[in-house]
XYZ file of N, CA and C in Angstrom:
678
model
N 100.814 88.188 140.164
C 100.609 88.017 138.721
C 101.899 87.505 138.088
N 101.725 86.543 136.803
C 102.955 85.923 136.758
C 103.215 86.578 135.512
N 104.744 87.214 135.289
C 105.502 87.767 134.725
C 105.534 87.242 133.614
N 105.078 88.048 132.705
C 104.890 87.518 131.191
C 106.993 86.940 130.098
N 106.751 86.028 129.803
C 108.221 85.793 129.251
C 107.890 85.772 127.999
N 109.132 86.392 127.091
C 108.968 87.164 125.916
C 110.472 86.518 125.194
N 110.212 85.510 124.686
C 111.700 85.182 123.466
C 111.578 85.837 122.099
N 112.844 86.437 122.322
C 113.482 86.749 121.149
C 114.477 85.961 120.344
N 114.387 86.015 118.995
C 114.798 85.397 118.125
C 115.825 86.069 116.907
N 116.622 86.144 117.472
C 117.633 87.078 116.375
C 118.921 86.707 116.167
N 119.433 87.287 115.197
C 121.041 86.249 114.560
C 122.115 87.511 115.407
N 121.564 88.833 115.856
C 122.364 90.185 116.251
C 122.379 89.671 117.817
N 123.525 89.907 118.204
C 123.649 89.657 119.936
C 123.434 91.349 120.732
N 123.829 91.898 119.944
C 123.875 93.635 120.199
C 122.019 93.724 120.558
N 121.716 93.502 119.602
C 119.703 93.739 119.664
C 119.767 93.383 120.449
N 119.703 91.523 120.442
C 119.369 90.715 121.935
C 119.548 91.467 123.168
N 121.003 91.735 123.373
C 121.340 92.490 124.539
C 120.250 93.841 125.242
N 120.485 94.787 124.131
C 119.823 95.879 124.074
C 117.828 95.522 124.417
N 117.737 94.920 123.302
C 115.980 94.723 123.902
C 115.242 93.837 125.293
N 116.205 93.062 125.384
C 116.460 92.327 126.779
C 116.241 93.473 127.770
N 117.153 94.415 127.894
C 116.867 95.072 128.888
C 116.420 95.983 128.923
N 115.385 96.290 127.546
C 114.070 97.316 127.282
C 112.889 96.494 128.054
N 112.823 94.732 127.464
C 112.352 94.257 127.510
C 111.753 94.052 129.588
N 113.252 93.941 130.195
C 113.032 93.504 131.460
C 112.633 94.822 132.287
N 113.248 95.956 131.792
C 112.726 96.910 132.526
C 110.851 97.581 132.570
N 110.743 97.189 131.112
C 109.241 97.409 131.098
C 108.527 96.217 131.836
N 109.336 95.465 132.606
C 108.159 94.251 133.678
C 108.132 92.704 133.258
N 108.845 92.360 131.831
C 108.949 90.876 131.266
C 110.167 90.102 131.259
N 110.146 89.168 131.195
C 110.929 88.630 131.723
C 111.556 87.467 129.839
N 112.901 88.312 129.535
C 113.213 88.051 128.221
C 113.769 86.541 128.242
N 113.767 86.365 127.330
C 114.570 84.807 126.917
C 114.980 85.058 125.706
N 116.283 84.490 125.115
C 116.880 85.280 123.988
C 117.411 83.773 122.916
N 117.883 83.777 121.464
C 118.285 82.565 120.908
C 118.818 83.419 119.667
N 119.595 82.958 119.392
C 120.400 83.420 118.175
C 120.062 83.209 116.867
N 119.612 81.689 116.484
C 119.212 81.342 115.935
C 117.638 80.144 115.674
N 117.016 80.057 114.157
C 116.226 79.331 114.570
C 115.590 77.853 115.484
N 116.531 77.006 115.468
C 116.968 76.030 116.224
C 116.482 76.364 117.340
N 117.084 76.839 117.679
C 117.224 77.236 119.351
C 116.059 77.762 119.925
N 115.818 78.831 119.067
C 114.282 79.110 119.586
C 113.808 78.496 119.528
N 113.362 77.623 118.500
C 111.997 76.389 118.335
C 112.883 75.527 119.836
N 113.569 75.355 120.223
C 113.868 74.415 121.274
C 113.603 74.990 122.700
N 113.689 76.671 122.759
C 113.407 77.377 123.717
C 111.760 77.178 124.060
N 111.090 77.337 123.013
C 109.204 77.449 123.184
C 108.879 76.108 123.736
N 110.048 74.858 123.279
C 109.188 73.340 124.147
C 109.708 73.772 125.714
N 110.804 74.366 125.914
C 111.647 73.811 127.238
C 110.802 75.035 128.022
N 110.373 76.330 127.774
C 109.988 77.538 128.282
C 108.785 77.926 128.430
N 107.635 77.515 127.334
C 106.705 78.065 127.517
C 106.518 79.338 127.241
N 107.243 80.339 126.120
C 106.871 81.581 126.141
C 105.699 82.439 125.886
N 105.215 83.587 126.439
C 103.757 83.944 126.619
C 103.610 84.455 124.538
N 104.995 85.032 124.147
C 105.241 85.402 122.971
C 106.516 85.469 122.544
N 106.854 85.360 120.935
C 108.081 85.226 120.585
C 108.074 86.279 119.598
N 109.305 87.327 119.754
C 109.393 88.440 118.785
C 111.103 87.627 118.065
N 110.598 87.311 116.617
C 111.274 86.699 115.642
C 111.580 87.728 114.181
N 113.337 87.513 114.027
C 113.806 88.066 112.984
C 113.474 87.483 111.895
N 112.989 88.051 110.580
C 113.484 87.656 109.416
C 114.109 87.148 109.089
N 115.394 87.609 108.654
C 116.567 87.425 108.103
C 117.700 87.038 108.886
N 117.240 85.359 109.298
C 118.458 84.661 110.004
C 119.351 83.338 108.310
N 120.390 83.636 109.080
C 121.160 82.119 108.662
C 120.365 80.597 108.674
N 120.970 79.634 107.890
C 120.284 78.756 108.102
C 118.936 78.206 107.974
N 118.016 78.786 109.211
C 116.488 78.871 109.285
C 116.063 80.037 108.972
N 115.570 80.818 108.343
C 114.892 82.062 108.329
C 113.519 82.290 109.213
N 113.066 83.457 109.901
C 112.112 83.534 110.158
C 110.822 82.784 109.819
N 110.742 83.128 108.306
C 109.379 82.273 107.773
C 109.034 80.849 108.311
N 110.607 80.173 107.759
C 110.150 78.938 108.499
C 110.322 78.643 110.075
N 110.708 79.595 110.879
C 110.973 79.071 112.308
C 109.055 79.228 112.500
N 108.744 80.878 111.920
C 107.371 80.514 112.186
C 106.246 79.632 111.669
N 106.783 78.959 110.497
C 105.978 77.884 109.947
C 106.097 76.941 110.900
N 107.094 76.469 111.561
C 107.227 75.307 112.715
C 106.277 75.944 113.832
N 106.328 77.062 114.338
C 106.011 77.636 115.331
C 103.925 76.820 115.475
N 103.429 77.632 114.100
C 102.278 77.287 113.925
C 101.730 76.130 113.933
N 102.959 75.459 113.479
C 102.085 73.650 113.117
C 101.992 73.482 114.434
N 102.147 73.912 115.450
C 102.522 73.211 116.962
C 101.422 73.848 117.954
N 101.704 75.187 117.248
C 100.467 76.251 118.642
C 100.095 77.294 117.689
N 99.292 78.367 118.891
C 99.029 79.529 118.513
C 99.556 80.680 119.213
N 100.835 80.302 119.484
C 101.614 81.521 120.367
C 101.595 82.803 119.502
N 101.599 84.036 120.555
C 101.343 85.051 119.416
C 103.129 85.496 118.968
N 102.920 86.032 117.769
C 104.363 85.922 117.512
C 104.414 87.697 116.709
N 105.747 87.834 116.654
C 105.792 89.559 116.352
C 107.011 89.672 115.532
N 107.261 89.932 113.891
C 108.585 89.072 113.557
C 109.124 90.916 113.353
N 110.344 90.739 113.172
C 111.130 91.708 112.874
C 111.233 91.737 111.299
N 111.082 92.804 110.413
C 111.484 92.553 109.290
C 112.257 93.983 108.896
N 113.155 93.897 107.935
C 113.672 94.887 107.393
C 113.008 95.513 106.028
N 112.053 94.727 105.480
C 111.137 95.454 104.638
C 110.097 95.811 104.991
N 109.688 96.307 104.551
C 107.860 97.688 104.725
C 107.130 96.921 103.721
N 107.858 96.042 102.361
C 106.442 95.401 101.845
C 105.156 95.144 102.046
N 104.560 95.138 101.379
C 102.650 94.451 101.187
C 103.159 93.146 101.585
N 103.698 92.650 100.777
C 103.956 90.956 100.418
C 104.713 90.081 101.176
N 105.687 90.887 102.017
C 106.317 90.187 103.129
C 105.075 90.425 104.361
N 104.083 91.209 104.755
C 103.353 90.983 105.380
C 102.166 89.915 104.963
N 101.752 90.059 104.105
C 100.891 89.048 103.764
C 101.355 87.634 103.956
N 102.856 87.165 103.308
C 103.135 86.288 103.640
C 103.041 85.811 104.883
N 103.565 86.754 105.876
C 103.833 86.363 107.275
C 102.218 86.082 107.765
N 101.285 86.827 107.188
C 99.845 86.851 108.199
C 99.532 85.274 107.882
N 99.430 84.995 106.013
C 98.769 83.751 106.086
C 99.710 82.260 107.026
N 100.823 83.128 107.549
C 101.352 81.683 108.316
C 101.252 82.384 110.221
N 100.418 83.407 110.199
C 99.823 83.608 111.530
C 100.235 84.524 111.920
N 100.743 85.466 111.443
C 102.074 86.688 112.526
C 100.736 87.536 112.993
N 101.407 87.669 114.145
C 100.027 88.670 115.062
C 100.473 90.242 115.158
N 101.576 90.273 114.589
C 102.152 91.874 114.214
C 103.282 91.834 113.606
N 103.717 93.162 113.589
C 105.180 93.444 112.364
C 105.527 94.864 112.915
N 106.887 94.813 112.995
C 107.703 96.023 113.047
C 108.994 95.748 112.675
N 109.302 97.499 111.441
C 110.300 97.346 110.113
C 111.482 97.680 111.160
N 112.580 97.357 110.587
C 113.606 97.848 111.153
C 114.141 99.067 110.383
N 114.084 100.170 110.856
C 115.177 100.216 111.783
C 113.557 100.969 112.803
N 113.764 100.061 114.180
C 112.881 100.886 115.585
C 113.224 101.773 116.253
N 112.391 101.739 117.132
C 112.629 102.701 118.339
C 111.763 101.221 119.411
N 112.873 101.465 120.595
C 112.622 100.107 121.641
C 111.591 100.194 122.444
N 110.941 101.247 122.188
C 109.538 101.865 122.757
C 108.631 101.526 122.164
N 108.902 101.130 121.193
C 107.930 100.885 119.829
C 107.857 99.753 120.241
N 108.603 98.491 120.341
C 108.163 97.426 119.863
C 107.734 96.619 121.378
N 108.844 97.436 122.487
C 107.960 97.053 123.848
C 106.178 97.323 123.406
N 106.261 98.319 123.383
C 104.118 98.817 123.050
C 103.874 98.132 122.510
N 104.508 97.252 121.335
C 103.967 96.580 120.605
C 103.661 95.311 121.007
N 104.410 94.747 122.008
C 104.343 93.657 122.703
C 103.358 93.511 123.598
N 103.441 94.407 124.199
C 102.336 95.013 125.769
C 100.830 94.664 124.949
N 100.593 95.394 123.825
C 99.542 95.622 123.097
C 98.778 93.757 121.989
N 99.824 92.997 121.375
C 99.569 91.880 121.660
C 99.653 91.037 122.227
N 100.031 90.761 123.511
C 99.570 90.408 124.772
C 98.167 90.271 125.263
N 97.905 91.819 125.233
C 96.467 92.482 125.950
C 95.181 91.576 124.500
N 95.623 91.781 123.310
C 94.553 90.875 122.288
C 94.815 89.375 122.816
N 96.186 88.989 123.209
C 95.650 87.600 122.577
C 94.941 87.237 124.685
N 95.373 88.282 125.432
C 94.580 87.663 126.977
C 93.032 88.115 126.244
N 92.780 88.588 125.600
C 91.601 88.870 126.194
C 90.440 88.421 124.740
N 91.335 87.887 124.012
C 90.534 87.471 122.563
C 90.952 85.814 122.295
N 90.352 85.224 122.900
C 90.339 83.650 122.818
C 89.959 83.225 121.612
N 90.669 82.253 120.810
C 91.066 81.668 119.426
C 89.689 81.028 119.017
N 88.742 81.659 118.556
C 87.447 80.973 117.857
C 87.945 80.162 116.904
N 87.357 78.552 116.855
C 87.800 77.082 116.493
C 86.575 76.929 115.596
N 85.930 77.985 114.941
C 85.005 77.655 114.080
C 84.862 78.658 112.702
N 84.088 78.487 111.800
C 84.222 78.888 110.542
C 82.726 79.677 110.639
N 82.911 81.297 110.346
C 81.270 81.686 110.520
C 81.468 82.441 108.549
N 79.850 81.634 108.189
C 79.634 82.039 106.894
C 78.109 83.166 107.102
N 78.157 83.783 106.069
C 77.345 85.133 105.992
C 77.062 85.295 104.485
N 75.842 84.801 103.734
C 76.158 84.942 102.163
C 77.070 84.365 101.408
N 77.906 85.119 100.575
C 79.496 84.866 99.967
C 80.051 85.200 100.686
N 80.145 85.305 102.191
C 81.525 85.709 102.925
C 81.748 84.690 104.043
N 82.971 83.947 104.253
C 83.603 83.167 104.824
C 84.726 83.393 105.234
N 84.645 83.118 106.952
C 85.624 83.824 107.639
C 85.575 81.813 108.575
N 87.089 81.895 108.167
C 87.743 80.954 109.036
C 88.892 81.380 109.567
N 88.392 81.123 111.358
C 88.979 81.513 111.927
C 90.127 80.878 112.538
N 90.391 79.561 112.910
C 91.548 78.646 112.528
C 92.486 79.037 111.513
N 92.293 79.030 110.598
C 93.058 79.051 109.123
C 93.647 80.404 109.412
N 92.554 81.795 109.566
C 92.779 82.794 109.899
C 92.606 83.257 108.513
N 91.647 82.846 107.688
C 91.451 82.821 106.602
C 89.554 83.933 106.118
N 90.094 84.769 105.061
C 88.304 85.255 104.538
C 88.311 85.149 103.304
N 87.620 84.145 103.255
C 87.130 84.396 101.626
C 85.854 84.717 101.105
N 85.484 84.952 100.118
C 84.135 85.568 99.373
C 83.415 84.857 97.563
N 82.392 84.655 97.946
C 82.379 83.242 96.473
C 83.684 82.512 96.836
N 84.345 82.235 97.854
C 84.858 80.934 97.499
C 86.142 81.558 97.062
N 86.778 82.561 97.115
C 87.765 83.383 96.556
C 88.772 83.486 98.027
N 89.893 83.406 98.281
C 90.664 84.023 98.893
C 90.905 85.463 99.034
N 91.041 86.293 100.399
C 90.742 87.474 99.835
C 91.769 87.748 100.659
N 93.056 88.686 100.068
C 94.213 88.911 101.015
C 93.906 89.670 102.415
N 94.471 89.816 103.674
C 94.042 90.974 104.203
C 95.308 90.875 105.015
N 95.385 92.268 105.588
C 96.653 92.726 106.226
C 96.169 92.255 107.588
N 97.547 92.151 108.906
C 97.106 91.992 109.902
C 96.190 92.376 110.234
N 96.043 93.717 110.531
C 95.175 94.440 111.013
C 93.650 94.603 110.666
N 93.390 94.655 109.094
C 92.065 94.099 108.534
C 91.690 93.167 109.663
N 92.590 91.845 109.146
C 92.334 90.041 109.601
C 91.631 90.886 111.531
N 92.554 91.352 111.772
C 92.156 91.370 113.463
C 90.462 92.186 113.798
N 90.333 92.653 112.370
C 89.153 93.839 113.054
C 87.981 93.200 112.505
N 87.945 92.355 111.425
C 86.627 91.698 110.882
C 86.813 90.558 112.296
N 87.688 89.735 112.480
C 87.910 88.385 113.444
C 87.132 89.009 114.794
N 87.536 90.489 115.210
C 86.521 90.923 116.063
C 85.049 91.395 115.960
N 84.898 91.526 114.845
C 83.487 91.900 114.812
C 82.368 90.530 114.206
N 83.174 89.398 114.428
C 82.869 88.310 113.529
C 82.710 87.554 114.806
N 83.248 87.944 116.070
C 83.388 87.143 117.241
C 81.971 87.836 117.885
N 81.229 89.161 117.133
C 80.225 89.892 118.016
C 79.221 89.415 117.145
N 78.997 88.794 116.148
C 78.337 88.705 114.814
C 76.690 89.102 115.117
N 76.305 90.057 114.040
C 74.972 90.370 114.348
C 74.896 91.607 115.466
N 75.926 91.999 116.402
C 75.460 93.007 117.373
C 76.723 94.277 116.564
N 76.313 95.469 116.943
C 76.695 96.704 116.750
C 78.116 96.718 118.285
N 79.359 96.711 117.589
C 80.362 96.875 118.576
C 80.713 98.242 118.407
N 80.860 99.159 119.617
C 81.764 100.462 119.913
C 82.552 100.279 119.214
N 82.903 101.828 118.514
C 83.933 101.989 118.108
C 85.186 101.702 118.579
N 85.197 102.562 119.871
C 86.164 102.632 121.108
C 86.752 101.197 122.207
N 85.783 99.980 121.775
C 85.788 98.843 122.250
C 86.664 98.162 121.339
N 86.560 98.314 119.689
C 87.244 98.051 118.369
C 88.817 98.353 118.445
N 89.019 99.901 118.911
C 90.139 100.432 118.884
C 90.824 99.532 119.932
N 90.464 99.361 121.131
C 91.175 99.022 122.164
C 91.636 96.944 121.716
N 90.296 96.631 121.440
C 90.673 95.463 120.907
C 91.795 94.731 119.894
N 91.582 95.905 118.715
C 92.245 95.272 117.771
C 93.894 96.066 117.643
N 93.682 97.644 118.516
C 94.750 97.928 117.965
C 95.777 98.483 119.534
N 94.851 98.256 121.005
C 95.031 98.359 121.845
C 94.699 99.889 122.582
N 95.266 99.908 124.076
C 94.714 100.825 124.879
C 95.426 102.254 123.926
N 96.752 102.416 123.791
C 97.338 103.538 123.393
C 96.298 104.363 122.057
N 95.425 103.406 121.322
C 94.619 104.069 120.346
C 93.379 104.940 120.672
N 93.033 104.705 122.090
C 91.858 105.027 122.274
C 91.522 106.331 122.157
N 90.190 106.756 121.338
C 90.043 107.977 120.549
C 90.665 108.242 119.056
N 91.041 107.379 118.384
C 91.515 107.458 117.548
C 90.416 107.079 116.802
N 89.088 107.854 116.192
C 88.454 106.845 115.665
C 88.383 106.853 114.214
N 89.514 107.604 113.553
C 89.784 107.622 112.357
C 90.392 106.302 112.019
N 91.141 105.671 112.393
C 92.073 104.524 112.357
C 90.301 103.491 112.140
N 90.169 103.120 112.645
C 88.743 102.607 112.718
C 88.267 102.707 111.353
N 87.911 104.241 111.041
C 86.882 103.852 109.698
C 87.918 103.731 108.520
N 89.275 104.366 108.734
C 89.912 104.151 107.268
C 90.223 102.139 107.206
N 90.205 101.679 108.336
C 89.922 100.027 108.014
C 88.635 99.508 107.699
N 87.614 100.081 107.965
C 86.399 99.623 107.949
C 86.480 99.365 106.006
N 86.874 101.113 105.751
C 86.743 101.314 104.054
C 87.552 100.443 103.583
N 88.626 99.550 103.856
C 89.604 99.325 103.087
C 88.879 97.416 103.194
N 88.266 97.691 104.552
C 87.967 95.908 104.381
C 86.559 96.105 103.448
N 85.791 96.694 103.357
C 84.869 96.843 102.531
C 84.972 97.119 100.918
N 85.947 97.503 100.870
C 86.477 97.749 99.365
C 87.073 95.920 98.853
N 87.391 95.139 100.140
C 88.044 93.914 99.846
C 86.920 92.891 99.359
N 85.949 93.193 100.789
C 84.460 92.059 100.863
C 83.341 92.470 100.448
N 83.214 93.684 100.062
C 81.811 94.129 99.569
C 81.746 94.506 97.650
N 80.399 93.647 97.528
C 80.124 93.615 95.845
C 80.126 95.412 95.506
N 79.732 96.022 97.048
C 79.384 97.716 96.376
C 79.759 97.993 98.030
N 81.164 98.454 97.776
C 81.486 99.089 99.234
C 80.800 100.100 99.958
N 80.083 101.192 98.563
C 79.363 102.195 99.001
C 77.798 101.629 99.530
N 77.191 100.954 99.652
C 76.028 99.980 99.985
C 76.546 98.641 100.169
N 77.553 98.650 101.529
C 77.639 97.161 102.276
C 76.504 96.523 102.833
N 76.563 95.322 102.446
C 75.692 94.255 103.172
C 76.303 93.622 104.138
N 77.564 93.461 104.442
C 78.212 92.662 105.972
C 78.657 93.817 106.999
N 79.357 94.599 106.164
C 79.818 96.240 107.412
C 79.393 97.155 107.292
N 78.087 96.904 108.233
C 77.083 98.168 108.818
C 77.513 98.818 109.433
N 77.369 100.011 109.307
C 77.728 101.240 110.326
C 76.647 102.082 111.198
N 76.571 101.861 112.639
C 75.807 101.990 113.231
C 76.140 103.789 113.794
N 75.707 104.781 113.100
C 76.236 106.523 113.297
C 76.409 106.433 114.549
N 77.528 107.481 114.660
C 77.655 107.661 116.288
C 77.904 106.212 117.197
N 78.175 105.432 116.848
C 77.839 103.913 118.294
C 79.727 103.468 117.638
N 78.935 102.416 116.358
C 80.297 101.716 115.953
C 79.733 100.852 114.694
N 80.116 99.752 114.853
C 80.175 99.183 113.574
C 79.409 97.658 113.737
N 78.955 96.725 112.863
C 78.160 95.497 112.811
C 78.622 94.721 111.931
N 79.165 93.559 112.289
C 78.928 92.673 110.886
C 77.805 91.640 110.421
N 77.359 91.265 109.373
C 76.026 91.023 109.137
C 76.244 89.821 108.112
């Protein structure tokens, strides 16, 4: 099996150092760049399976190394940020970020975190089409949902759990199939995590969250989108 390679993107040589060899001991094989430049020059010459990217560089900032990143591919990407904001995540989702972790970590954390989008993007292939349902429009390219025609913000994690149940459309998915999908193996049994997203995307897309018409809940099984 070929050894997954993982660039990092940071202006700190200390991190680099340090997660490098979180990074290699948990089984991957790191590639490191100081700045934005370099990384965007690392992903043509390397091929990385994923790139975990800082915020707050010199020069290039995160945002835009990953605005370049996107116009080019769909590598999954994992940025570092030093804020907990709403709004620095949102920003980052509508230009594609497939996760987020605040600083200050724990190197356990963000290995799992890596391991865990990995396992989505092997096993959740990039639907190249736009599925409409009523007023609800989910483009999946764009990575985009809107409703009447409205933009409707959603956090990573929302974006990942409708995109999966939008990829089952019409069938009732396990709960436990949901968890592992969207939020990986370490969740499994967690099926609270599950419905407090279900409520929060339904409070986003539904005219009457309490009587949804797209997120059915199938008792006991899991969930449907419609």
């Amino acid at each position: 099996m070929t050894t997954p390679t993982i660039l990092l993107i940071d202006d700190d040589p200390t991190l680099l150092e340090l997660l490098s060899s979180h990074l290699q001991t948990a089984g991957y094989r790191p590639l490191t760049a100081r700045d934005g430049a370099s990384g965007l020059k690392l992903v043509e010459e390397s091929a990385p399976d994923l790139v975990v990217l800082d915020v707050m560089m010199p020069n290039m900032n995160g945002w835009e190394v990953c605005e370049r990143l996107r116009q080019r591919s769909h590598l999954p990407i994992i940025m570092l940020t030093a804020k907990g904001e709403e709004i620095d995540k949102l920003r980052g989702f509508r230009l594609g970020v497939d996760d987020y972790v605040t600083k200050p970590f724990s190197f356990a954390e963000l290995v799992a975190r890596v391991g865990a989008v990995l396992s989505r993007a092997a096993h959740s292939p990039l639907p190249t089409h736009t599925l409409t349902s009523d007023d609800l429009t989910i483009d999946f390219e764009q990575r985009r949902v809107m409703v009447k025609e409205h933009l409707i913000e959603l956090t990573p994690t929302e974006y990942r759990l409708i995109e999966t149940l939008a990829r089952h459309a019409n069938r009732t998915v396990p709960t436990e199939m949901l968890l592992t999908e969207v939020w990986g193996h370490d969740y499994v049994g967690e099926v609270e995590q599950v419905k407090h997203y279900i409520w929060t995307l339904r409070k986003k897309i539904e005219n009457d969250p309490g009587d949804p018409k797209h997120l059915i809940t199938e008792r006991g099984f899991g969930y449907r989108l419609e």
